[in-house]
mmCIF file of C-alpha atoms in Angstrom:
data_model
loop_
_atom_site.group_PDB
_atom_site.id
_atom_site.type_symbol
_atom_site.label_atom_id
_atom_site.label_comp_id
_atom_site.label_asym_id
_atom_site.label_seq_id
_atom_site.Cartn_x
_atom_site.Cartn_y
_atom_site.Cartn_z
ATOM 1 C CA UNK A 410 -18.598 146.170 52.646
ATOM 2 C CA UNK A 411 -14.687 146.086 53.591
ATOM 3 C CA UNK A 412 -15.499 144.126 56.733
ATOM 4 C CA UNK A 413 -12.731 142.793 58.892
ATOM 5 C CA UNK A 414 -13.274 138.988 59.737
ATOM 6 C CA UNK A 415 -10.928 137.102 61.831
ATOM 7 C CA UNK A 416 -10.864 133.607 63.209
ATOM 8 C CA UNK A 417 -8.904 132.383 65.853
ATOM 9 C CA UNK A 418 -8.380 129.035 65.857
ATOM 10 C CA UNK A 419 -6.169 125.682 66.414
ATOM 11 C CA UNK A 420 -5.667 123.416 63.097
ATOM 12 C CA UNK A 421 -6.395 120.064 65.325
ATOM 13 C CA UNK A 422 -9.669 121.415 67.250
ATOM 14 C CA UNK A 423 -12.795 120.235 64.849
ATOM 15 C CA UNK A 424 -14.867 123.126 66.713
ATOM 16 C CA UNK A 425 -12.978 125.686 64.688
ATOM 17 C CA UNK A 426 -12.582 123.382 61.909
ATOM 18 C CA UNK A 427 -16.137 123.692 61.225
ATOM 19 C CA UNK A 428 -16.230 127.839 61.765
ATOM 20 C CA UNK A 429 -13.727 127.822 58.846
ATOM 21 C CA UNK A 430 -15.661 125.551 57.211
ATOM 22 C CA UNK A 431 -18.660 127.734 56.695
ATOM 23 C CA UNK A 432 -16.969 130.603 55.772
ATOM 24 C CA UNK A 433 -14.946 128.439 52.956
ATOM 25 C CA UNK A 434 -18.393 127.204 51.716
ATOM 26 C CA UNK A 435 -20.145 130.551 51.703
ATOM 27 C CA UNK A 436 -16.671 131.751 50.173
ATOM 28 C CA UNK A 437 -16.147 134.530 52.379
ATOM 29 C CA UNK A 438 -13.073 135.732 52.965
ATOM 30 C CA UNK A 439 -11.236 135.776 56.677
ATOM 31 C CA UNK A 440 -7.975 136.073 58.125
ATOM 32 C CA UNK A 441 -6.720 133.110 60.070
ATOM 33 C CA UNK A 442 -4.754 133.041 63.658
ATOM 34 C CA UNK A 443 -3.283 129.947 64.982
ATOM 35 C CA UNK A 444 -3.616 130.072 68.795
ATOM 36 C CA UNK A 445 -1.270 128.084 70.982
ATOM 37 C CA UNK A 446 -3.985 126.740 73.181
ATOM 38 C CA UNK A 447 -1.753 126.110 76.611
ATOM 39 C CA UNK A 448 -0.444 129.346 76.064
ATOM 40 C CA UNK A 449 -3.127 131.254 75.317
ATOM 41 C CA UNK A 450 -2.774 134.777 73.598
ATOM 42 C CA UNK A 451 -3.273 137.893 75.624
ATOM 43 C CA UNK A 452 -5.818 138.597 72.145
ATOM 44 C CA UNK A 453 -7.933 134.964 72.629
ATOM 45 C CA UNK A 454 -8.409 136.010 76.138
ATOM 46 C CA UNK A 455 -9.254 139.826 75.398
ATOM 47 C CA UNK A 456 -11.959 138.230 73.178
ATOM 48 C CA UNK A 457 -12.742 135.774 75.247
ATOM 49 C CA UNK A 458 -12.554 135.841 79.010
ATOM 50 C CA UNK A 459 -14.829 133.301 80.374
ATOM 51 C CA UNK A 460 -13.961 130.308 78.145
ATOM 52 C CA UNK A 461 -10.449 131.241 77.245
ATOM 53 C CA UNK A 462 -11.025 128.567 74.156
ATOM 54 C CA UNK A 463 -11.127 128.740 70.591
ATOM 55 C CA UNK A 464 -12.556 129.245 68.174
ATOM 56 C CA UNK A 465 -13.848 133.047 68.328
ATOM 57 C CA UNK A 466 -14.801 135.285 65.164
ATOM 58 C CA UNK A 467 -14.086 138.797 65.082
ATOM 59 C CA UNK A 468 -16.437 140.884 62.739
ATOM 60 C CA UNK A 469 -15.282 144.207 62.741
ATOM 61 C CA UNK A 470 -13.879 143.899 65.984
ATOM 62 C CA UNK A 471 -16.601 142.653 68.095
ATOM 63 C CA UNK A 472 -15.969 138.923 69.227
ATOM 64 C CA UNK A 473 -18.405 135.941 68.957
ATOM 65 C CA UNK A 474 -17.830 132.431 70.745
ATOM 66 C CA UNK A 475 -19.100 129.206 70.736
ATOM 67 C CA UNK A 476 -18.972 127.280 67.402
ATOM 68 C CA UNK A 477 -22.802 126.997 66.954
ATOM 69 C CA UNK A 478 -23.562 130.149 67.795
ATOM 70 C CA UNK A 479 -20.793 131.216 65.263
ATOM 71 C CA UNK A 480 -22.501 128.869 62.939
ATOM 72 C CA UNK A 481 -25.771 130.341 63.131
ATOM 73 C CA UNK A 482 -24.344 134.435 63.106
ATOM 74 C CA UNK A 483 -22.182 133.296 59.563
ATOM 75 C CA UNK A 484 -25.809 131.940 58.376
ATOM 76 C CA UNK A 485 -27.748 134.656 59.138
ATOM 77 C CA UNK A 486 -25.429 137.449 58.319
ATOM 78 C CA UNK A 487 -23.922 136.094 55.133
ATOM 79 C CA UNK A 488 -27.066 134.562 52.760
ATOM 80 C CA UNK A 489 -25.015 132.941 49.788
ATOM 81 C CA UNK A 490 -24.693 128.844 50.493
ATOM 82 C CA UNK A 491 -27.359 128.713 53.171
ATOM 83 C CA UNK A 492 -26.332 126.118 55.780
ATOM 84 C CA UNK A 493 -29.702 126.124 57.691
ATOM 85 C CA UNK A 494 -32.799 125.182 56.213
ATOM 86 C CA UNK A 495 -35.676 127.634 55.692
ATOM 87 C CA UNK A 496 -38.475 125.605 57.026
ATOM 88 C CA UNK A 497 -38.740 125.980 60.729
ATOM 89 C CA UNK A 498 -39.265 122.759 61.378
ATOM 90 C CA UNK A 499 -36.106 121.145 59.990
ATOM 91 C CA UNK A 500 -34.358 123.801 61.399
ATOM 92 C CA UNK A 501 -34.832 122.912 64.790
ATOM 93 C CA UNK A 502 -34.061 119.412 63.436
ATOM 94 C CA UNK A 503 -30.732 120.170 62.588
ATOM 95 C CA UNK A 504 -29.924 122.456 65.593
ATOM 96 C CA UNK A 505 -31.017 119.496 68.046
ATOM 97 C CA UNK A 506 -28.764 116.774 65.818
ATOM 98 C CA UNK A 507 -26.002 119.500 65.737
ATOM 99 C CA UNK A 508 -25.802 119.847 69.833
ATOM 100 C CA UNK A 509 -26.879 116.201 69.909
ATOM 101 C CA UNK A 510 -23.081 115.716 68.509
ATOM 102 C CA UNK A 511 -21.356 118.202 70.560
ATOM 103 C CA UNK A 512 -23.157 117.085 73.817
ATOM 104 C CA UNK A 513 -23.065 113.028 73.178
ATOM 105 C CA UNK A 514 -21.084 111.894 70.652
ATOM 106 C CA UNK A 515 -18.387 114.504 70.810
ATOM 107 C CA UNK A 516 -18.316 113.510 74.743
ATOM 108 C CA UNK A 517 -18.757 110.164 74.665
ATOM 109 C CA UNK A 518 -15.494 109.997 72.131
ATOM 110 C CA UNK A 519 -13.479 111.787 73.998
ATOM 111 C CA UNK A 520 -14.293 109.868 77.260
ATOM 112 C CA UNK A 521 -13.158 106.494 74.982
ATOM 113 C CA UNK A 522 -9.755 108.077 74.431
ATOM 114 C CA UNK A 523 -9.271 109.193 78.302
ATOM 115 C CA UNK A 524 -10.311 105.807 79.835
ATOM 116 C CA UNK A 525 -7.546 103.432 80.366
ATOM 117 C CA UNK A 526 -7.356 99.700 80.278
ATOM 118 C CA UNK A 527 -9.773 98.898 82.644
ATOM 119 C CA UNK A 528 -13.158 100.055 81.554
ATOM 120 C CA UNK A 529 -11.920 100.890 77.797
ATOM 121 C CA UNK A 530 -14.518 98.334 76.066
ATOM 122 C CA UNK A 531 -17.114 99.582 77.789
ATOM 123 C CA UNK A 532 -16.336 103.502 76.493
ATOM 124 C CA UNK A 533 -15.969 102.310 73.562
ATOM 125 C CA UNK A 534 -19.410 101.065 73.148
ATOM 126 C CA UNK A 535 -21.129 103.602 74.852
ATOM 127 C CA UNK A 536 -19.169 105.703 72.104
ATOM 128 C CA UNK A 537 -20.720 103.899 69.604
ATOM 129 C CA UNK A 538 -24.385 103.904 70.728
ATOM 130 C CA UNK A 539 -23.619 107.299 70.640
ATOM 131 C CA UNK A 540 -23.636 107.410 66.972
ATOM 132 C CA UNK A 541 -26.949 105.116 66.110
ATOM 133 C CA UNK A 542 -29.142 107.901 65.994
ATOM 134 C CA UNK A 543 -26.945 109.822 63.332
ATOM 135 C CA UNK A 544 -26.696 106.642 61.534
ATOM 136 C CA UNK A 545 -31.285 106.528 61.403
ATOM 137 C CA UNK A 546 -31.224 110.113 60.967
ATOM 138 C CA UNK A 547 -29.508 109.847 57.315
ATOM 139 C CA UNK A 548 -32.029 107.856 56.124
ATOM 140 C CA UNK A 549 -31.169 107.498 52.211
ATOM 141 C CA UNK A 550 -29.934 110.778 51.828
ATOM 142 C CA UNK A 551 -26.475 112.216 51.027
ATOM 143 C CA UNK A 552 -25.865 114.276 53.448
ATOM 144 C CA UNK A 553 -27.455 115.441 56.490
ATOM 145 C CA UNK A 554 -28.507 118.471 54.798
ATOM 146 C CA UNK A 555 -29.968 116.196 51.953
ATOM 147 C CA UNK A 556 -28.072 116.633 48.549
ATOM 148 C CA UNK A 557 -26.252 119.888 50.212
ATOM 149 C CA UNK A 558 -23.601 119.971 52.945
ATOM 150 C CA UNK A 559 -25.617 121.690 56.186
ATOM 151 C CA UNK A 560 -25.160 122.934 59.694
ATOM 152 C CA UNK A 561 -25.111 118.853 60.593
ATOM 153 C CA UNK A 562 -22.797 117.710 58.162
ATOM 154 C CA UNK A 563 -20.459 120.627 59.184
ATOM 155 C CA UNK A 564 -20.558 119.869 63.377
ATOM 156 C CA UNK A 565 -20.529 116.186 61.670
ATOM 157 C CA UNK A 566 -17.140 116.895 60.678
ATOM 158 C CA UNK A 567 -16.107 115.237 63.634
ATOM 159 C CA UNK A 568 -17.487 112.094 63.386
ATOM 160 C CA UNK A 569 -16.539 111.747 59.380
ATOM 161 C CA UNK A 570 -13.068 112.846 60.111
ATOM 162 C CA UNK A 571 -11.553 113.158 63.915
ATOM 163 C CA UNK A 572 -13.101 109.537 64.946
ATOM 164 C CA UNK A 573 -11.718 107.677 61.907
ATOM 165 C CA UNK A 574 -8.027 109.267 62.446
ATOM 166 C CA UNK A 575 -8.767 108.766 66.756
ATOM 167 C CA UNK A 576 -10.239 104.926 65.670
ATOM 168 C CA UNK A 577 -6.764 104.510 63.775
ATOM 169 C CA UNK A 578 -3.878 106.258 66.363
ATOM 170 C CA UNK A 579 -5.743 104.556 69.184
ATOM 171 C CA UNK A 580 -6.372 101.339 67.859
ATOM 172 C CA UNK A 581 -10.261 101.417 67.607
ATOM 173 C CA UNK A 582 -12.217 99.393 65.230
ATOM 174 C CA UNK A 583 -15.591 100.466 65.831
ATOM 175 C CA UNK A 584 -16.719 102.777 63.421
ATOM 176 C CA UNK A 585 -17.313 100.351 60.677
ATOM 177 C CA UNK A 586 -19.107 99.330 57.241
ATOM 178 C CA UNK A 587 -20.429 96.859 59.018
ATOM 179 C CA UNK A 588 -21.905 98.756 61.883
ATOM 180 C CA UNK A 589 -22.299 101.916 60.704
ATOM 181 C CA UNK A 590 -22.984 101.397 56.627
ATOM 182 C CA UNK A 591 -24.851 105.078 56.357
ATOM 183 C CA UNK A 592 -22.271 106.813 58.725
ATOM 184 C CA UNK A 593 -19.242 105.034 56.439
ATOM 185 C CA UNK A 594 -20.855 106.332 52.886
ATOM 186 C CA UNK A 595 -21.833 110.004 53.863
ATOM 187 C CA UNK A 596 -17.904 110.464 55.436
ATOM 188 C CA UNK A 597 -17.157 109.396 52.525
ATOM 189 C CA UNK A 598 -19.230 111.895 50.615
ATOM 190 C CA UNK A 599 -18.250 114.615 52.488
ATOM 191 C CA UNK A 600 -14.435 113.979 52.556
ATOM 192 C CA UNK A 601 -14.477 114.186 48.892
ATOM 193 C CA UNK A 602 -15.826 117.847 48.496
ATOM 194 C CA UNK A 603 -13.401 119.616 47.433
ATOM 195 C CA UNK A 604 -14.324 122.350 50.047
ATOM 196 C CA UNK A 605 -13.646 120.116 52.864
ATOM 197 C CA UNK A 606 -11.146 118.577 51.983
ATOM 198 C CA UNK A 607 -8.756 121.574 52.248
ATOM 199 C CA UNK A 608 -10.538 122.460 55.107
ATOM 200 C CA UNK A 609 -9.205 119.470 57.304
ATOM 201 C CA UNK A 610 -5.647 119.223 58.999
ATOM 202 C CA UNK A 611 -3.201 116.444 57.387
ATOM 203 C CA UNK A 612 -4.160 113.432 59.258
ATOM 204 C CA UNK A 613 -0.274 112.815 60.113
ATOM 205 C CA UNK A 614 -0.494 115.866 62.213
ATOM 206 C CA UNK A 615 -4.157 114.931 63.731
ATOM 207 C CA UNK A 616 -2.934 111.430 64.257
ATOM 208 C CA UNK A 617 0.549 113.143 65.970
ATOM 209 C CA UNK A 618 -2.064 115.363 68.009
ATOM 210 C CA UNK A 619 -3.685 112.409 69.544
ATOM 211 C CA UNK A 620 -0.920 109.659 70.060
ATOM 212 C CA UNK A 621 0.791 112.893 72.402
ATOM 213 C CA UNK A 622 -2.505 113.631 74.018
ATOM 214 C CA UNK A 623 -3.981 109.811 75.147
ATOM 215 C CA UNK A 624 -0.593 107.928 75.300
ATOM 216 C CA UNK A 625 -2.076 105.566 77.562
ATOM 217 C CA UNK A 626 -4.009 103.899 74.847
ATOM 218 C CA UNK A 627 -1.593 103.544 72.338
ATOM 219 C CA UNK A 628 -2.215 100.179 70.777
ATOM 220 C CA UNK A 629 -5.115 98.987 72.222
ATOM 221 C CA UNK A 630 -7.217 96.722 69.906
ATOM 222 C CA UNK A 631 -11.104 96.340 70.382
#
């Protein structure tokens, strides 16, 4: 079709992590640009003026934001390696768990890594509770998605990857076996895809990313 797809990006943001992952499952071709983020490029804010954030795909020159919205446009316009399911139903199942991480559990976590001494247990947890309704949702299956990596699995990225690396540069030790037995074994699952796994950013830089960003809670031990 010699289409022009483009995806700007930053290696340590999960939300274009995941844009990148689609395309790499559906094995479609794109061009990658590293953005700066306190810089931003005169380009990121041409294509995007209101959020000034990444990520943002460029088809052929016109510019979509918002990772699930990007999501949904990859699914729809490129068939191969569907990523949503066909039956209505469990399609709105997986868009609700999909903004259910970005609004909650995606919040919650970052909220944990902000608060200081004083009120850091209690972030924590609320972090946590955050994540029991992922952990009934898998039920026995492998994935989200069921034996397939889906639209959940792929916002999921977060919890199966950035929280473990956070957990570790922070000095949390919440997301556990113990606690979280279902969570543990489908990170697991989907950190050995080989698709992923190239995917993600070395967790020496994530970790680096972090430590600079919440310096405050450097070695604090829950």
């Amino acid at each position: 079709m010699g289409e022009e797809l483009q995806v700007f990006g930053s290696h340590v943001s999960p939300f274009s992590r995941r844009v990148e992952l689609a395309l790499q499952l559906k094995a479609i071709p794109y061009q990658y640009i590293e953005e700066d983020i306190p810089k931003k490029s005169h380009l990121l804010l041409k294509y995007n003026p209101l959020y000034k954030k990444v990520p943002v795909l460029v088809h052929n020159g016109i510019p979509l934001v918002e990772s699930l919205i990007i999501l949904e446009y990859i699914d729809e316009n490129w068939k191969t390696n569907p990523i949503l399911p066909q039956h209505p139903r469990e399609r709105a199942r997986e868009r609700f768990l999909a903004k259910y991480i970005d609004d909650k559990v995606f919040r919650s976590w970052i909220k944990a890594a902000r608060s200081g001494r004083e009120g850091r247990e209690k972030a924590v947890e609320e972090a946590c509770k955050a994540l029991e309704p992922l952990e009934n949702e898998l039920k026995s299956n492998k994935f989200f998605g069921g034996d397939s990596i889906g639209l959940v699995d792929i916002v999921g990225i977060f919890v199966g990857y950035w929280i473990p690396v956070m957990q570790q540069a922070l000095g949390f030790q919440i997301l556990t076996t113990h606690r979280f037995p279902k969570l543990t074994k489908w990170s697991q699952e989907l950190l050995k895809h080989s698709v992923v796994n190239q995917a993600l950013p070395p967790k020496h830089d994530l970790s680096s990313y972090i430590q600079a960003r919440y310096p405050h809670n450097l070695g604090s031990k829950l």
